[in-house]
CSV table of C-alpha atoms in Angstrom, one decimal:
chain,number,residue,atom,x,y,z
A,85,MET,CA,102.2,123.3,106.0
A,86,GLY,CA,105.3,121.5,106.6
A,87,ARG,CA,107.0,120.3,110.0
A,88,THR,CA,109.7,122.2,111.7
A,89,VAL,CA,112.5,120.9,113.2
A,90,VAL,CA,115.2,122.8,115.5
A,91,VAL,CA,118.6,121.3,116.2
A,92,LEU,CA,120.1,122.5,118.5
A,93,GLY,CA,124.1,122.4,118.5
A,94,GLY,CA,126.4,122.5,115.9
A,95,GLY,CA,128.9,120.0,116.6
A,96,ILE,CA,129.5,117.5,114.3
A,97,SER,CA,126.3,115.5,116.0
A,98,GLY,CA,123.6,118.7,115.0
A,99,LEU,CA,125.5,119.3,111.8
A,100,ALA,CA,124.9,115.8,110.9
A,101,ALA,CA,121.4,115.1,111.9
A,102,SER,CA,120.5,118.4,110.0
A,103,TYR,CA,122.8,116.9,106.9
A,104,TYR,CA,120.5,113.9,106.8
A,105,LEU,CA,117.1,115.4,107.6
A,106,SER,CA,117.9,118.0,104.2
A,107,ARG,CA,118.4,114.8,102.4
A,108,ALA,CA,115.2,113.4,103.4
A,109,PRO,CA,112.6,112.9,99.9
A,110,CYS,CA,110.0,115.4,101.8
A,111,PRO,CA,112.4,117.0,104.0
A,112,PRO,CA,111.0,119.0,107.1
A,113,LYS,CA,112.0,122.5,107.5
A,114,VAL,CA,115.6,122.4,109.3
A,115,VAL,CA,116.6,125.5,112.0
A,116,LEU,CA,120.2,124.7,113.1
A,117,VAL,CA,120.7,126.8,116.5
A,118,GLU,CA,124.7,127.4,117.2
A,119,GLY,CA,125.1,129.0,120.5
A,120,SER,CA,128.8,130.0,119.9
A,121,GLU,CA,130.4,132.0,116.7
A,122,ARG,CA,132.0,128.8,115.3
A,123,LEU,CA,130.4,125.3,114.2
A,124,GLY,CA,132.3,121.8,114.4
A,125,GLY,CA,132.5,121.4,118.1
A,126,TRP,CA,134.9,119.9,119.4
A,127,ILE,CA,136.7,119.6,115.7
A,128,ARG,CA,139.1,122.3,115.7
A,129,SER,CA,142.1,122.8,113.1
A,130,VAL,CA,144.3,126.1,113.3
A,131,ARG,CA,146.9,126.6,111.1
A,132,GLY,CA,149.9,128.0,111.7
A,133,PRO,CA,152.2,130.6,111.4
A,134,ASP,CA,154.2,128.5,108.3
A,135,GLY,CA,150.7,126.5,107.4
A,136,ALA,CA,151.0,123.7,109.9
A,137,ILE,CA,148.0,122.1,110.8
A,138,PHE,CA,147.3,122.0,114.8
A,139,GLU,CA,144.2,119.8,115.4
A,140,LEU,CA,142.1,121.1,118.9
A,141,GLY,CA,140.4,118.2,119.2
A,142,PRO,CA,140.1,115.3,116.9
A,143,ARG,CA,142.9,114.4,114.5
A,144,GLY,CA,141.8,111.1,112.6
A,145,ILE,CA,139.4,109.5,111.7
A,146,ARG,CA,138.9,105.3,111.7
A,147,PRO,CA,137.4,103.9,108.5
A,148,ALA,CA,136.8,100.2,110.2
A,149,GLY,CA,133.3,99.1,110.4
A,150,ALA,CA,130.1,100.3,109.6
A,151,LEU,CA,130.0,103.7,111.1
A,152,GLY,CA,133.6,104.0,109.9
A,153,ALA,CA,132.3,103.2,106.3
A,154,ARG,CA,129.1,105.8,106.6
A,155,THR,CA,131.4,108.5,107.4
A,156,LEU,CA,134.2,107.7,104.3
A,157,LEU,CA,130.2,107.8,102.1
A,158,LEU,CA,130.1,111.1,103.6
A,159,ILE,CA,133.0,112.6,102.6
A,160,SER,CA,132.3,111.3,99.0
A,161,GLU,CA,128.7,112.6,98.7
A,162,LEU,CA,130.5,116.8,99.8
A,163,GLY,CA,132.9,115.5,97.3
A,164,LEU,CA,136.0,116.0,99.7
A,165,ASP,CA,137.8,112.3,98.4
A,166,SER,CA,140.8,114.4,96.8
A,167,GLU,CA,141.1,116.1,100.2
A,168,VAL,CA,141.4,113.1,101.8
A,169,LEU,CA,145.0,112.1,103.8
A,170,PRO,CA,144.9,108.1,104.7
A,171,VAL,CA,147.3,106.8,107.0
A,172,ARG,CA,147.7,102.9,105.1
A,173,GLY,CA,148.0,99.4,106.7
A,174,ASP,CA,151.9,99.4,106.0
A,175,HIS,CA,152.5,102.6,107.7
A,176,PRO,CA,154.6,103.3,110.9
A,177,ALA,CA,151.5,105.0,112.6
A,178,ALA,CA,149.4,102.3,111.7
A,179,GLN,CA,151.6,99.5,113.2
A,180,ASN,CA,153.3,101.0,116.1
A,181,ARG,CA,151.4,101.7,119.2
A,182,PHE,CA,153.7,102.6,122.7
A,183,LEU,CA,152.9,102.1,126.1
A,184,TYR,CA,155.3,104.5,128.2
A,185,VAL,CA,155.2,102.3,131.9
A,186,GLY,CA,158.7,102.0,134.1
A,187,GLY,CA,160.1,104.9,132.2
A,188,ALA,CA,160.6,103.4,128.9
A,189,LEU,CA,158.5,103.2,125.8
A,190,HIS,CA,157.5,99.8,125.0
A,191,ALA,CA,155.6,99.1,121.5
A,192,LEU,CA,152.3,96.7,121.9
A,193,PRO,CA,152.4,93.8,120.5
A,194,SER,CA,151.1,93.4,117.1
A,195,GLY,CA,150.6,90.3,114.8
A,196,ILE,CA,150.5,86.6,115.5
A,197,ARG,CA,154.3,86.3,116.8
A,198,GLY,CA,154.0,89.1,118.8
A,199,LEU,CA,151.7,87.7,120.9
A,200,LEU,CA,153.4,84.3,121.3
A,201,ARG,CA,156.9,86.3,122.6
A,202,PRO,CA,157.3,88.1,125.9
A,203,SER,CA,156.3,91.5,125.8
A,204,PRO,CA,157.1,94.1,128.4
A,205,PRO,CA,155.5,96.1,130.4
A,206,PHE,CA,153.2,92.7,130.7
A,207,SER,CA,155.0,89.9,132.3
A,208,LYS,CA,154.2,87.0,130.0
A,209,PRO,CA,153.1,87.0,126.4
A,210,LEU,CA,149.6,88.1,125.5
A,211,PHE,CA,148.6,84.8,124.6
A,212,TRP,CA,147.7,83.8,127.8
A,213,ALA,CA,144.9,86.8,128.2
A,214,GLY,CA,143.9,85.8,124.9
A,215,LEU,CA,143.1,82.3,126.0
A,216,ARG,CA,141.7,83.6,129.2
A,217,ASP,CA,139.6,85.0,126.7
A,218,LEU,CA,138.9,81.9,125.2
A,219,THR,CA,137.8,79.6,127.9
A,220,THR,CA,136.2,82.4,130.2
A,221,PRO,CA,132.4,82.2,130.4
A,222,ARG,CA,129.9,85.3,129.1
A,223,GLY,CA,128.7,88.0,131.3
A,224,LYS,CA,125.5,88.2,133.2
A,225,ASP,CA,125.1,91.6,133.9
A,226,PRO,CA,123.7,93.8,131.7
A,227,ASP,CA,126.9,96.0,132.1
A,228,GLU,CA,129.9,96.7,133.8
A,229,THR,CA,133.1,98.9,134.4
A,230,VAL,CA,136.1,98.7,131.5
A,231,HIS,CA,138.3,97.2,134.4
A,232,SER,CA,135.9,94.7,135.7
A,233,PHE,CA,135.5,93.9,132.1
A,234,ALA,CA,138.8,93.2,131.2
A,235,GLN,CA,140.3,92.0,134.5
A,236,ARG,CA,137.4,89.1,134.0
A,237,ARG,CA,138.0,88.7,129.9
A,238,LEU,CA,141.5,89.5,129.5
A,239,GLY,CA,143.0,89.2,133.1
A,240,PRO,CA,145.1,92.0,135.8
A,241,GLU,CA,147.4,93.0,133.4
A,242,VAL,CA,145.7,93.9,130.4
A,243,ALA,CA,143.3,95.5,132.4
A,244,SER,CA,145.7,97.8,134.7
A,245,LEU,CA,148.1,98.8,131.6
A,246,ALA,CA,146.4,98.5,128.4
A,247,MET,CA,142.4,99.1,128.9
A,248,ASP,CA,143.8,101.8,132.2
A,249,SER,CA,145.8,103.4,129.1
A,250,LEU,CA,143.1,103.6,126.6
A,251,CYS,CA,140.1,104.5,128.4
A,252,ARG,CA,142.4,107.9,129.9
A,253,GLY,CA,143.9,108.2,126.2
A,254,VAL,CA,140.4,108.1,124.6
A,255,PHE,CA,137.7,109.0,127.3
A,256,ALA,CA,140.0,111.1,129.6
A,257,GLY,CA,138.3,108.8,132.6
A,258,ASN,CA,138.9,105.7,134.9
A,259,SER,CA,138.8,102.5,133.5
A,260,ARG,CA,137.5,102.0,136.9
A,261,GLU,CA,134.0,104.0,136.4
A,262,LEU,CA,133.3,103.9,133.1
A,263,SER,CA,130.7,101.5,131.1
A,264,ILE,CA,132.4,98.8,128.9
A,265,ARG,CA,128.5,99.3,126.9
A,266,SER,CA,128.6,102.5,126.4
A,267,CYS,CA,132.6,103.0,125.6
A,268,PHE,CA,133.3,99.7,123.8
A,269,PRO,CA,130.3,98.5,122.1
A,270,SER,CA,132.0,96.0,120.3
A,271,LEU,CA,134.1,94.5,123.0
A,272,PHE,CA,130.3,94.1,124.9
A,273,GLN,CA,128.9,92.7,122.1
A,274,ALA,CA,131.6,90.6,120.8
A,275,GLU,CA,130.9,88.3,124.3
A,276,GLN,CA,127.4,88.6,123.8
A,277,THR,CA,127.3,87.3,120.4
A,278,HIS,CA,129.9,84.9,120.3
A,279,ARG,CA,130.9,84.3,124.1
A,280,SER,CA,134.8,85.9,123.4
A,281,ILE,CA,135.9,89.0,122.3
A,282,LEU,CA,138.7,87.2,120.1
A,283,LEU,CA,136.0,85.2,118.1
A,284,GLY,CA,133.9,88.8,118.1
A,285,LEU,CA,135.9,90.3,116.5
A,286,LEU,CA,137.1,87.6,114.0
A,287,LEU,CA,133.7,86.7,113.0
A,288,GLY,CA,132.7,90.1,112.9
A,289,ALA,CA,129.5,91.4,114.5
A,290,GLY,CA,126.9,90.3,112.1
A,291,ARG,CA,125.4,90.7,108.6
A,292,GLY,CA,125.1,94.8,108.5
A,293,PRO,CA,124.3,96.2,105.5
A,294,GLN,CA,127.7,96.3,103.6
A,295,LEU,CA,128.2,100.0,102.4
A,296,ASP,CA,130.1,101.0,99.0
A,297,SER,CA,132.1,103.4,97.2
A,298,ALA,CA,135.0,103.8,95.5
A,299,LEU,CA,136.5,105.3,98.7
A,300,ILE,CA,135.4,102.9,101.2
A,301,ARG,CA,137.1,100.0,98.4
A,302,GLN,CA,140.0,101.8,98.6
A,303,ALA,CA,140.5,102.0,102.5
A,304,ARG,CA,139.8,98.2,102.4
A,305,ALA,CA,142.1,97.2,100.0
A,306,GLU,CA,145.4,99.8,101.5
A,307,ARG,CA,143.5,98.8,105.5
A,308,TRP,CA,143.5,102.1,106.4
A,309,SER,CA,143.6,103.0,110.1
A,310,GLN,CA,142.9,106.1,109.9
A,311,TRP,CA,142.6,108.9,107.7
A,312,SER,CA,142.1,113.4,108.0
A,313,LEU,CA,141.6,115.4,105.3
A,314,ARG,CA,144.4,118.2,104.3
A,315,GLY,CA,143.2,120.8,105.8
A,316,GLY,CA,142.3,119.8,109.2
A,317,LEU,CA,139.3,117.7,110.2
A,318,GLU,CA,137.5,121.1,110.9
A,319,THR,CA,137.5,120.6,106.3
A,320,LEU,CA,134.5,118.2,107.0
A,321,PRO,CA,132.0,120.9,109.4
A,322,GLN,CA,132.8,123.6,106.9
A,323,ALA,CA,131.6,121.6,103.7
A,324,LEU,CA,128.6,120.1,105.7
A,325,ASN,CA,127.8,124.0,106.6
A,326,ALA,CA,128.1,124.8,103.4
A,327,HIS,CA,125.9,121.8,102.2
A,328,LEU,CA,123.3,122.6,104.6
A,329,THR,CA,122.9,126.0,103.0
A,330,SER,CA,122.7,125.3,99.7
A,331,ARG,CA,119.6,122.7,100.8
A,332,GLY,CA,117.7,126.0,102.3
A,333,VAL,CA,118.9,124.6,106.2
A,334,SER,CA,118.5,128.2,108.1
A,335,VAL,CA,122.0,127.9,110.3
A,336,LEU,CA,122.0,130.4,113.3
A,337,GLN,CA,125.5,130.9,114.9
A,338,GLY,CA,126.1,132.6,117.9
A,339,GLN,CA,122.4,132.2,119.6
A,340,PRO,CA,122.3,130.3,122.6
A,341,VAL,CA,119.1,128.9,123.8
A,342,CYS,CA,117.8,130.0,127.3
A,343,GLY,CA,115.1,128.0,127.1
A,344,LEU,CA,112.5,125.7,125.8
A,345,SER,CA,108.9,125.3,127.0
A,346,LEU,CA,105.5,123.4,125.4
A,347,GLN,CA,102.8,124.7,124.0
A,348,ALA,CA,99.4,124.1,124.0
A,349,GLU,CA,99.3,122.2,120.8
A,350,GLY,CA,102.5,120.0,121.6
A,351,ARG,CA,104.9,122.1,119.6
A,352,TRP,CA,108.0,123.8,121.1
A,353,LYS,CA,108.9,127.3,121.4
A,354,VAL,CA,113.0,127.6,121.8
A,355,SER,CA,114.2,131.3,123.4
A,356,LEU,CA,116.8,132.5,122.2
A,357,GLU,CA,118.5,136.0,123.6
A,358,ASP,CA,116.3,138.6,121.6
A,359,SER,CA,113.8,136.3,119.6
A,360,SER,CA,112.5,132.5,119.9
A,361,LEU,CA,111.6,129.8,117.3
A,362,GLU,CA,108.8,127.3,117.0
A,363,ALA,CA,109.3,123.7,116.2
A,364,ASP,CA,107.3,120.6,115.6
A,365,HIS,CA,110.0,118.6,116.7
A,366,ILE,CA,113.7,119.6,118.7
A,367,ILE,CA,116.7,117.6,118.5
A,368,SER,CA,118.9,118.1,120.9
A,369,ALA,CA,123.0,117.4,120.0
A,370,ILE,CA,124.0,120.0,123.2
A,371,PRO,CA,125.6,118.6,126.1
A,372,ALA,CA,123.1,116.8,128.2
A,373,SER,CA,124.2,118.7,131.2
A,374,VAL,CA,123.3,121.7,129.3
A,375,LEU,CA,120.2,120.5,127.7
A,376,SER,CA,118.9,119.5,131.5
A,377,LYS,CA,119.0,123.4,132.4
A,378,LEU,CA,116.9,123.7,129.7
A,379,LEU,CA,113.9,121.8,129.7
A,380,PRO,CA,110.2,122.7,130.9
A,381,ALA,CA,108.5,121.8,133.8
A,382,GLU,CA,107.0,118.3,131.8
A,383,ALA,CA,110.4,117.2,131.6
A,384,ALA,CA,111.5,117.3,135.3
A,385,PRO,CA,112.3,113.6,135.6
A,386,LEU,CA,114.2,113.9,132.1
A,387,ALA,CA,116.1,117.0,133.5
A,388,ARG,CA,117.2,115.6,136.3
A,389,ALA,CA,118.7,112.1,134.5
A,390,LEU,CA,120.5,114.2,132.0
A,391,SER,CA,122.4,116.1,135.3
A,392,THR,CA,123.8,113.3,136.4
A,393,ILE,CA,125.9,113.3,133.3
A,394,THR,CA,129.3,114.6,134.1
A,395,ALA,CA,131.9,116.4,132.2
A,396,VAL,CA,136.0,116.3,133.0
A,397,SER,CA,138.6,118.7,131.9
A,398,VAL,CA,141.4,117.5,129.7
A,399,ALA,CA,143.8,120.1,127.9
A,400,VAL,CA,144.8,119.1,124.8
A,401,VAL,CA,148.4,120.5,124.1
A,402,ASN,CA,149.5,120.7,120.8
A,403,LEU,CA,153.6,121.8,120.4
A,404,GLN,CA,155.9,122.2,117.6
A,405,TYR,CA,159.7,121.5,117.2
A,406,ARG,CA,162.4,122.1,114.4
A,407,GLY,CA,164.4,120.3,113.7
A,408,ALA,CA,164.0,117.7,116.2
A,409,ARG,CA,163.8,113.8,116.0
A,410,LEU,CA,161.3,111.0,117.8
A,411,PRO,CA,163.3,108.0,119.4
A,412,VAL,CA,160.4,106.0,117.8
A,413,GLN,CA,158.5,106.1,115.0
A,414,GLY,CA,154.3,105.1,115.5
A,415,PHE,CA,150.6,106.9,116.4
A,416,GLY,CA,151.6,107.7,119.9
A,417,HIS,CA,151.9,106.5,123.3
A,418,LEU,CA,149.6,106.1,126.1
A,419,VAL,CA,150.0,106.5,129.9
A,420,PRO,CA,149.1,104.3,132.7
A,421,SER,CA,147.7,106.1,136.0
A,422,SER,CA,150.4,104.1,137.7
A,423,GLU,CA,152.7,105.7,135.7
A,424,ASP,CA,151.5,109.5,135.7
A,425,PRO,CA,148.5,110.9,137.3
A,426,VAL,CA,149.0,114.3,135.0
A,427,ILE,CA,149.8,112.7,131.3
A,428,LEU,CA,147.3,110.8,129.5
A,429,GLY,CA,149.5,110.4,126.1
A,430,ILE,CA,151.3,111.6,123.5
A,431,VAL,CA,150.4,111.6,119.6
A,432,TYR,CA,153.0,111.7,117.4
A,433,ASP,CA,150.9,114.0,114.9
A,434,SER,CA,153.8,114.4,112.3
A,435,VAL,CA,154.4,110.6,111.9
A,436,ALA,CA,150.8,110.3,110.6
A,437,PHE,CA,150.3,112.8,108.7
A,438,PRO,CA,153.5,114.6,107.4
A,439,GLU,CA,151.6,116.4,104.9
A,440,GLN,CA,150.4,118.9,107.7
A,441,ASP,CA,154.0,119.9,108.5
A,442,GLY,CA,153.9,123.2,106.8
A,443,SER,CA,156.3,124.8,104.8
A,444,LEU,CA,159.0,124.8,107.3
A,445,PRO,CA,158.7,121.5,108.6
A,446,GLY,CA,159.0,120.9,112.1
A,447,LEU,CA,158.0,118.1,114.3
A,448,ARG,CA,154.3,118.3,115.6
A,449,LEU,CA,153.2,116.3,119.0
A,450,THR,CA,149.7,116.8,121.0
A,451,VAL,CA,150.2,116.2,124.6
A,452,MET,CA,146.8,115.6,126.0
A,453,LEU,CA,146.7,116.4,130.3
A,454,GLY,CA,143.8,115.0,132.1
A,455,GLY,CA,142.9,112.5,134.5
A,456,SER,CA,142.9,112.7,138.6
A,457,TRP,CA,145.9,115.1,138.9
A,458,LEU,CA,143.3,118.1,136.4
A,459,GLN,CA,140.4,116.8,139.0
A,460,THR,CA,141.9,117.4,142.3
A,461,LEU,CA,143.3,120.8,140.7
A,462,GLU,CA,139.8,122.3,139.4
A,463,ALA,CA,138.2,120.2,142.7
A,464,ARG,CA,140.6,122.7,144.7
A,465,GLY,CA,139.8,125.7,143.4
A,466,CYS,CA,143.5,126.5,141.1
A,467,VAL,CA,143.4,128.5,137.7
A,468,LEU,CA,144.3,126.1,135.6
A,469,SER,CA,146.9,128.8,133.7
A,470,GLN,CA,148.1,128.3,130.3
A,471,GLU,CA,151.8,128.2,131.3
A,472,LEU,CA,151.2,125.3,133.8
A,473,LEU,CA,149.5,123.3,131.2
A,474,GLN,CA,152.6,124.0,128.9
A,475,GLN,CA,155.1,123.7,131.8
A,476,GLU,CA,153.9,120.0,132.2
A,477,ALA,CA,153.4,119.0,128.5
A,478,GLU,CA,157.1,120.4,127.9
A,479,LYS,CA,158.4,118.4,130.6
A,480,ALA,CA,156.3,115.5,129.8
A,481,ALA,CA,157.9,115.8,125.8
A,482,ALA,CA,161.1,115.7,127.5
A,483,THR,CA,161.1,113.1,130.1
A,484,GLN,CA,159.2,111.0,127.6
A,485,LEU,CA,160.4,111.4,124.5
A,486,GLY,CA,164.1,113.6,125.2
A,487,LEU,CA,162.7,116.3,123.2
A,488,ASN,CA,164.6,118.9,125.5
A,489,GLU,CA,164.9,122.1,123.5
A,490,PRO,CA,162.3,124.5,123.7
A,491,PRO,CA,159.2,124.2,120.9
A,492,SER,CA,158.8,126.7,118.1
A,493,HIS,CA,155.7,126.6,118.2
A,494,CYS,CA,153.0,126.4,121.2
A,495,LEU,CA,149.2,125.7,121.8
A,496,VAL,CA,146.8,125.3,124.9
A,497,HIS,CA,143.3,124.2,125.3
A,498,LEU,CA,141.0,123.0,128.1
A,499,HIS,CA,137.9,120.9,127.0
A,500,LYS,CA,134.6,119.3,128.7
A,501,VAL,CA,134.4,115.7,128.0
A,502,THR,CA,131.9,113.9,128.8
A,503,VAL,CA,132.2,110.8,131.2
A,504,ILE,CA,130.3,107.3,129.9
A,505,PHE,CA,130.0,106.0,133.9
A,506,LEU,CA,127.5,102.8,133.6
A,507,LEU,CA,125.4,105.5,131.4
A,508,TYR,CA,123.4,102.3,129.6
A,509,PHE,CA,120.3,102.8,131.5
A,510,LEU,CA,120.1,106.6,132.0
A,511,SER,CA,120.3,106.5,128.2
A,512,GLU,CA,117.8,104.1,127.9
A,513,SER,CA,115.3,105.1,130.5
A,514,ALA,CA,115.8,108.8,129.1
A,515,ALA,CA,114.4,107.5,125.3
A,516,GLN,CA,111.5,105.5,127.6
A,517,PHE,CA,110.8,109.3,129.1
A,518,LEU,CA,110.5,110.6,125.7
A,519,ALA,CA,108.3,107.7,124.6
A,520,ALA,CA,105.9,107.6,127.0
A,521,GLN,CA,105.6,110.9,128.0
A,522,LYS,CA,105.1,111.4,123.7
A,523,LEU,CA,107.9,114.6,123.8
A,524,PRO,CA,108.7,115.5,120.4
A,525,LEU,CA,112.3,115.4,121.5
A,526,THR,CA,115.2,113.6,120.3
A,527,LEU,CA,119.1,113.0,121.7
A,528,ALA,CA,122.0,112.6,120.0
A,529,GLY,CA,125.9,113.7,120.3
A,530,ALA,CA,128.5,112.6,122.7
A,531,SER,CA,126.3,112.4,125.8
A,532,TYR,CA,124.4,109.7,124.9
A,533,GLU,CA,126.9,107.1,122.5
A,534,GLY,CA,130.3,107.2,121.8
A,535,VAL,CA,132.1,110.2,121.5
A,536,ALA,CA,134.4,109.0,118.6
A,537,VAL,CA,133.5,111.4,115.3
A,538,ASN,CA,132.1,108.2,113.6
A,539,ASP,CA,129.9,107.8,116.6
A,540,CYS,CA,128.7,111.2,116.8
A,541,ILE,CA,128.2,111.4,112.7
A,542,GLU,CA,126.0,108.2,113.5
A,543,SER,CA,123.8,109.5,116.6
A,544,GLY,CA,123.0,111.8,114.6
A,545,ARG,CA,122.3,110.0,111.4
A,546,GLN,CA,120.2,108.1,113.6
A,547,ALA,CA,118.4,110.4,115.6
A,548,ALA,CA,117.4,112.2,111.9
A,549,ALA,CA,116.1,108.9,111.0
A,550,ARG,CA,113.8,108.8,114.2
A,551,VAL,CA,112.3,112.6,113.4
A,552,LEU,CA,111.2,111.3,110.1
A,553,GLY,CA,110.0,107.9,110.5
A,554,THR,CA,106.8,107.1,112.5
A,555,GLU,CA,108.0,106.4,115.7
A,556,PRO,CA,110.3,109.7,116.4
A,557,ASN,CA,111.1,108.5,119.6
A,558,SER,CA,111.9,104.8,119.4
């Protein structure tokens, strides 16, 4: 009888793990278990009354690097090439990004000329930050905070304005707490391999396998900065679900897992609300804190480690304005914590993907709120009402972009995001514990590696490879 692998969590990581398991030459029996009634996790696209697409989670995927290429390959394997909406290299959404500092929008410099000129809010040309990077010795610590890394290599201004904003916009986190090795592995690796971020990024991380497809070649030729899908990014998890079903994978939705226990013969018993499953191996793609509460006594040290991986709240507010115009054209803007404790950034969705504006075109924006303001309110036990979050988002759109009319459409959602503190050793120690105990459990998902869609898909792929290989926990 063949092996049974149960995958916990039907977000993009769990779907990807199931997909790569199902495509093995001799695939195991795969059962995907999702607690909620829908698949896709954070990836969720909602259609407005006029057909406009509102993304409640990620809105674009980067095609860069080996991971970006692998996701494009997946898109082609699922037959979604014709649905892809690219943002080409010459597009304003690819070229222009802004910082909101001192009550004004400032374009981030791009190209060689941009680096040589003074560019507010920075007091001197970024050329000097580049020179500092080229002359700074390699760091000796195995990991450090993003702020410490950026200050050491690029100077205090880049650390407190650019990297602070980036950490807030991407991770809804504090650059003084987040791990450089976990959050920006390419920057960490560039310093380790080439002693410089700039040299590392210019020379590349090494000779990885070159993936190839018509879509990958097109993305490289047209220098895509990001891409989406015509019906929204949720098309991807939906296509994965259809593919899994066609390959005989059992997909259980609305089935929260109540507990995990090890049987005498080393198999797992997965307890659901009114039934149970048996598995030879489990891939967990649910949040670390959720898994920590399900693990049996044999895995108590792992449960303790996983329970320390925390999450913060971030509010995503989608706004649509009829007949409105932006003061600038670009991808969007980020806001450093020194400027506004509430707003993390605003993405100008209509600039990148006008095809998703609907039949009565209106300007679509996404305002992200979080940071210390949200944490303080939650710590005080305040109820974060949709009205309060909408009010703050509309105020930011008015103050920062001059959009003073009320929006014609608004959606408010609160998400929990994993905070990647100095976690590298935590994920390493978890892997070592699983290997030492020979536990048939593999960890995947945003709790352990990166939080971007490409990272989650790769995390699922690697988990599947470990299960299919001879060393399941290596």
